[in-house]
Short mmCIF file of C-alpha atoms and ligand atoms in Angstrom, two decimals:
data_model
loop_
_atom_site.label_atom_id
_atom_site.label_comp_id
_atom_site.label_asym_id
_atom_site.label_seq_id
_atom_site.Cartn_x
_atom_site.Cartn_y
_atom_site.Cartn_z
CA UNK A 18 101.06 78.75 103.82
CA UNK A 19 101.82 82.21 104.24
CA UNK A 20 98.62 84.25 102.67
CA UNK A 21 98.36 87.66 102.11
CA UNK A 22 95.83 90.75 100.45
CA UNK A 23 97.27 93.29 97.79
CA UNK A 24 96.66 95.75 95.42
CA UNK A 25 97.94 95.99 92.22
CA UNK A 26 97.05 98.51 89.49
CA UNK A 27 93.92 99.28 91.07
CA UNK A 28 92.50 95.44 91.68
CA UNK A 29 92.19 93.90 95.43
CA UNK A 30 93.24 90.38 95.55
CA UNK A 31 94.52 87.35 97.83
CA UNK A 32 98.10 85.82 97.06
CA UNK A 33 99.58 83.19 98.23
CA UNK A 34 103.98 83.25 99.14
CA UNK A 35 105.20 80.35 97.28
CA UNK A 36 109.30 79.79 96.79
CA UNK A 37 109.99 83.75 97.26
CA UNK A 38 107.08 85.11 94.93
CA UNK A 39 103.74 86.25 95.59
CA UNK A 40 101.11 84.60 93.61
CA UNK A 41 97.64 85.58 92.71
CA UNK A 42 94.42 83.77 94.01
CA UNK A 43 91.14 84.37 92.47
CA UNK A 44 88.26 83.77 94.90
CA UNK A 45 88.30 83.94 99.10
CA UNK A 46 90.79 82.36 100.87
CA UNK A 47 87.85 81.67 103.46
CA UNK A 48 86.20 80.03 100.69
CA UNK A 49 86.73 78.59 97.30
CA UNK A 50 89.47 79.75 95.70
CA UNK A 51 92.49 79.24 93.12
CA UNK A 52 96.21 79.80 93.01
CA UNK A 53 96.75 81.24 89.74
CA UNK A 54 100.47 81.64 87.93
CA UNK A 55 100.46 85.15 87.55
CA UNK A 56 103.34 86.26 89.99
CA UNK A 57 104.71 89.58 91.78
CA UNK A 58 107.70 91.20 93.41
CA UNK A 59 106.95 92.54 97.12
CA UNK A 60 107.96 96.07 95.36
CA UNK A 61 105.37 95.67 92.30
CA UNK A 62 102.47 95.56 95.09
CA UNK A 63 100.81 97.40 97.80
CA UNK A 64 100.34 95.55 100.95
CA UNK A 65 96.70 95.76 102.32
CA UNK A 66 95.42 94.14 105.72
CA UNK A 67 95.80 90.35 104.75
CA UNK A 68 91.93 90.31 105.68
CA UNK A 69 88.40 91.89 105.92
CA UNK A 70 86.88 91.21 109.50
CA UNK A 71 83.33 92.11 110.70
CA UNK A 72 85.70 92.62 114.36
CA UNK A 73 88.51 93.30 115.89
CA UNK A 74 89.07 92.21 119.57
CA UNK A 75 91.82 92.87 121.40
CA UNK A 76 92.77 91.66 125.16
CA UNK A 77 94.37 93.87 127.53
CA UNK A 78 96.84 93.04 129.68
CA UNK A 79 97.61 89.69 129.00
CA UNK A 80 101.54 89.53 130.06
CA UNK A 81 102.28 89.97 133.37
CA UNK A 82 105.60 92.04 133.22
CA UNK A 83 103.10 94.49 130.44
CA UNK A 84 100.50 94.17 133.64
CA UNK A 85 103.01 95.50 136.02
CA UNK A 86 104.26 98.32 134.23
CA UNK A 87 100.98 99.51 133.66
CA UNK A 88 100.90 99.51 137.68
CA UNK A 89 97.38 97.10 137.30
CA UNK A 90 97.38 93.72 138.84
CA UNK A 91 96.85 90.87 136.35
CA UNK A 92 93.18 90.03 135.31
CA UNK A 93 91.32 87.29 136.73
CA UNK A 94 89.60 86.78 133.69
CA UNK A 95 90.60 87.99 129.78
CA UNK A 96 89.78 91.98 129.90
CA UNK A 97 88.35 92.28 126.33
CA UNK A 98 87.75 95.35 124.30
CA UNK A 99 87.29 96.15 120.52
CA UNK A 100 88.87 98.08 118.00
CA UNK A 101 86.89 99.39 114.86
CA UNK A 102 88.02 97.64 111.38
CA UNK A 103 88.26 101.31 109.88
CA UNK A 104 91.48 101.45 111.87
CA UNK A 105 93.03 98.28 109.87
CA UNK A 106 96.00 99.86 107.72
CA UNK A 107 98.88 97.05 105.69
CA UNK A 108 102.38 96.59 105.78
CA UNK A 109 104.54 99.90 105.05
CA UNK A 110 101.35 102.27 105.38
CA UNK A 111 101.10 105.00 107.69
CA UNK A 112 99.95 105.82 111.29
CA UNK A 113 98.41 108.95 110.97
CA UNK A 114 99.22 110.79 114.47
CA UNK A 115 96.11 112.03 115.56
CA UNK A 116 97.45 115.70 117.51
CA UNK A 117 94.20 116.99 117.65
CA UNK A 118 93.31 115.14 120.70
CA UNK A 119 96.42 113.11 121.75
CA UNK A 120 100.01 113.93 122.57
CA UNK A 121 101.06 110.69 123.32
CA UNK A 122 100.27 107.66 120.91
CA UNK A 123 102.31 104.23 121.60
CA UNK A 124 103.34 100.93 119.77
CA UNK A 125 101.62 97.94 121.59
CA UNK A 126 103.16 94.83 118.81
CA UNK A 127 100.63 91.66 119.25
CA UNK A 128 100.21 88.59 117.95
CA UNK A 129 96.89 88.85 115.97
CA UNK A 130 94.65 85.44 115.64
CA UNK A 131 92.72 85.28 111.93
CA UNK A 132 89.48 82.85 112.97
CA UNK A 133 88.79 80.66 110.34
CA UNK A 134 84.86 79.47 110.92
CA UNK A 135 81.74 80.51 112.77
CA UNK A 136 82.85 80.17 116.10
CA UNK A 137 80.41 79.86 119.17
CA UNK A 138 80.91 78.08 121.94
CA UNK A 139 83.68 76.88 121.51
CA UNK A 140 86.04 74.39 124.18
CA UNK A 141 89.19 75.11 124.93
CA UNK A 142 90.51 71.79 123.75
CA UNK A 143 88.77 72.67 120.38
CA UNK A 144 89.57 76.18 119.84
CA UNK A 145 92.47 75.68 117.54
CA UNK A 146 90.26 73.81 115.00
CA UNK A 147 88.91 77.04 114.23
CA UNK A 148 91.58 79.21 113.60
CA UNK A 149 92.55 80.04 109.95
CA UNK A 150 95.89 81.46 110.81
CA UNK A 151 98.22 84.26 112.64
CA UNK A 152 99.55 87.73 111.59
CA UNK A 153 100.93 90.49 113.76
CA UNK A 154 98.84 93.53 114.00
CA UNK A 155 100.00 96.73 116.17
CA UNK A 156 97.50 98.06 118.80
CA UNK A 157 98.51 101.67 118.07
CA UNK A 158 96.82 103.27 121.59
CA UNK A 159 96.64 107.30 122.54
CA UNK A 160 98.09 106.19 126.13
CA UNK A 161 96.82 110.31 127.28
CA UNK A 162 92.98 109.14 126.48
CA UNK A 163 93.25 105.68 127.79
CA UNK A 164 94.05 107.13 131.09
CA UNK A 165 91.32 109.91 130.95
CA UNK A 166 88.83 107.82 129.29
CA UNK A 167 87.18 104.91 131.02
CA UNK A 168 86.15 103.56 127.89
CA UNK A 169 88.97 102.34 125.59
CA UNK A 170 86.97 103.15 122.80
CA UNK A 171 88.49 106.35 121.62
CA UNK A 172 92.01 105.99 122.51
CA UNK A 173 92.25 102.83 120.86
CA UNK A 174 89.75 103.55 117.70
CA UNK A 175 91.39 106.45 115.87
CA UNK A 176 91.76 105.44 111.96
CA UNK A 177 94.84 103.72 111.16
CA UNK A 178 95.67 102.84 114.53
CA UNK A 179 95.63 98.57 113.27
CA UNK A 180 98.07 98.15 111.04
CA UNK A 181 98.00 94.63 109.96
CA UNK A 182 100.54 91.33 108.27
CA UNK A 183 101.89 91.49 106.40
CA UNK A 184 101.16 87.84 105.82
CA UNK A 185 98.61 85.16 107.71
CA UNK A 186 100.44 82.46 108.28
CA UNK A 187 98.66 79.32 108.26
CA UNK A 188 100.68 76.58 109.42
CA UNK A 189 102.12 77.65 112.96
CA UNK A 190 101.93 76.57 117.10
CA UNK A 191 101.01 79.90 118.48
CA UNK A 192 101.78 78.63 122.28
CA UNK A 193 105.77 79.85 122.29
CA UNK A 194 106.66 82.40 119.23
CA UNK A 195 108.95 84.68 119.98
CA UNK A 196 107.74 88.63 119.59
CA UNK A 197 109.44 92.01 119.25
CA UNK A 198 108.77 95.19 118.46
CA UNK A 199 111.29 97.73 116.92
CA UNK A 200 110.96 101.44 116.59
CA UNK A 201 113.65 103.21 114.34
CA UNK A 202 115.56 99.52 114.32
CA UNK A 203 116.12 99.37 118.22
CA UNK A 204 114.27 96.82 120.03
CA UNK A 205 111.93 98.28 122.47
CA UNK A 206 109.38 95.25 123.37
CA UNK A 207 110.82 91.45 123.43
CA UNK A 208 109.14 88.06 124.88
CA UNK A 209 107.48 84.70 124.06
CA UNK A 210 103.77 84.03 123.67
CA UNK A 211 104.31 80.93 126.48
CA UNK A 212 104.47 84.50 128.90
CA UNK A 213 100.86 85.35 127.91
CA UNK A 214 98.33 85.14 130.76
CA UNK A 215 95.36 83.38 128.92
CA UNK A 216 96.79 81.56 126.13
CA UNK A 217 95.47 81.65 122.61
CA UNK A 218 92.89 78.50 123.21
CA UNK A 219 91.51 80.36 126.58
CA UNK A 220 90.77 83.48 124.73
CA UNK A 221 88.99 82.32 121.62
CA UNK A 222 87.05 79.70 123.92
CA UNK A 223 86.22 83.04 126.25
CA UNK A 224 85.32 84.71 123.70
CA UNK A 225 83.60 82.83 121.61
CA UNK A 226 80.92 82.73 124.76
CA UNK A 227 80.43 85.97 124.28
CA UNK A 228 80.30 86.92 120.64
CA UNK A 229 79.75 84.39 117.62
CA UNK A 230 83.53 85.21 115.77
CA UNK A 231 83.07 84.95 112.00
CA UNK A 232 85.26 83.83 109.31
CA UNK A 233 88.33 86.51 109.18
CA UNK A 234 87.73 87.90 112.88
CA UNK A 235 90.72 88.71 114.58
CA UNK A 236 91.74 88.61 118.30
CA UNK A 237 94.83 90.95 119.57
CA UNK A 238 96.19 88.44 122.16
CA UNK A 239 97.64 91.71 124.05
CA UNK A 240 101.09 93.10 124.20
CA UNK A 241 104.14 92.20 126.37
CA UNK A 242 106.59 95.01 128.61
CA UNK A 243 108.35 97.89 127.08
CA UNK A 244 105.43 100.06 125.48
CA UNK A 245 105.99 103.42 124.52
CA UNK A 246 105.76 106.58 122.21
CA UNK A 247 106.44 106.68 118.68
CA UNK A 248 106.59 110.48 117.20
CA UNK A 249 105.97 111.57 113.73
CA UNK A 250 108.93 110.54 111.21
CA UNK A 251 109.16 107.27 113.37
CA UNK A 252 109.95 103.75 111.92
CA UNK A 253 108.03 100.81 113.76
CA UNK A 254 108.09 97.39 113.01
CA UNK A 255 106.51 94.15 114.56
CA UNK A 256 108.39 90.60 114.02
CA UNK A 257 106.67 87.35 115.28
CA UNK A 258 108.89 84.28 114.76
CA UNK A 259 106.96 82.30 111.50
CA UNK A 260 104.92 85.53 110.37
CA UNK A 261 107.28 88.30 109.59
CA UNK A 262 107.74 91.60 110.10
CA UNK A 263 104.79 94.44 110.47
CA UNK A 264 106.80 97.72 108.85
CA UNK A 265 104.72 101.28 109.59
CA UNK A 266 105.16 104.94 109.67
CA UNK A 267 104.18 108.05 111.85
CA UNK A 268 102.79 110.34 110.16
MG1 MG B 1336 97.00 95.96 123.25
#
């Protein structure tokens, strides 16, 4: 199922993709809820994050070739940092291009994981009962504060700098998807999730030893080679095989 989060004439909901049209839901798809008939075009509605989590946490480098280029040797356990859910943005919003403190702000495209249940604790072997689904999500980073700031906290934090979806997809193998990212239609980032370092199962068991992860968490799973700067006026788009594609703008 391919689940998403709109708004249309001023009302929030969660709709549901079914044969090419997007279909209402009243209620939480973490809960109880209801597909309803009433249906929409992708151009009668405005895409919002396809969910509401108390946390976002992202790993960083997780592929080795992304590793490398960043001139850092690959982690010997998952290096884990958050992002603040003020920075969530949907599909076809904008990246607001914070120049009052950064002159360099880069795409990072990552497969996002949407936990699905309280999750402490967990095994690896059991992880994957626990997911909900997977979206794409873009780890927008000022790459000029990263380096000057130990702390990842402000370089990755800015508002807007998560855009989200645009759909969680429910029913998918996260362990070899491919994943590109696109700015102004030319591929700039390209590789499989099999080339991640600590695979979907090893983070959210990690993780979940460290934090409890609530229904509609999300984990950025990290981004592969080819980052880089986006300027204002620029196009950027994340596609994960099964999900879609993640469409923003610099603004
Ligand atoms: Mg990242």
């Amino acid at each position: 199922m391919k689940f998403l989060r709109f708004n249309k004439d001023g009302k929030t909901v969660f709709g549901v993709i079914i044969e090419n049209r997007i279909l209402e839901i009243e209620g939480d798809i973490f809960g109880e809820y209801k597909v309803t008939q009433i249906a929409y075009r992708p151009n009668e509605i405005r895409f919002l994050p396809p969910c509401c989590p108390t946390k976002i946490v992202a790993v960083g480098l997780n592929y080795r070739d992304h590793a490398a280029e960043m001139k850092k040797p690959p982690p010997e356990e998952p290096l884990i940092f958050m992002k603040p859910t003020t920075a969530l943005i949907g599909h076809e919003d904008k990246i607001i291009y914070p120049k009052h403190m950064s002159s360099r702000v880069d795409y990072e495209g990552e497969l996002a994981v949407v936990i699905g249940k309280r999750t402490k604790w967990v095994s690896e072997d059991d992880a994957l009962n626990y997911v909900f689904g997977y979206t794409c999500i873009n780890d927008v980073t000022a790459r000029d504060l990263q380096a000057k700031d130990i702390q990842y906290t402000r370089a990755k934090g800015f508002d807007t700098f998560a855009p989200m979806g645009p759909v969680i997809e429910t029913e998918l193998d996260p362990s070899n998807l491919q994943i590109s990212t696109f700015l102004n239609g030319e591929r700039r980032q390209h590789s499989r999730t099999s080339e991640l370092i600590f695979s979907v199962p090893r983070l959210i068991s990690f993780i979940s030893r460290v934090m409890t992860l609530l229904p509609g968490d999300i984990i950025a799973t990290g981004t592969p080679a080819g980052i880089g700067p986006m300027r204002v006026g620029d196009k950027v788009e994340v596609e994960i095989e099964g999900i879609g594609i993640l469409r923003n703008y610099v603004e």
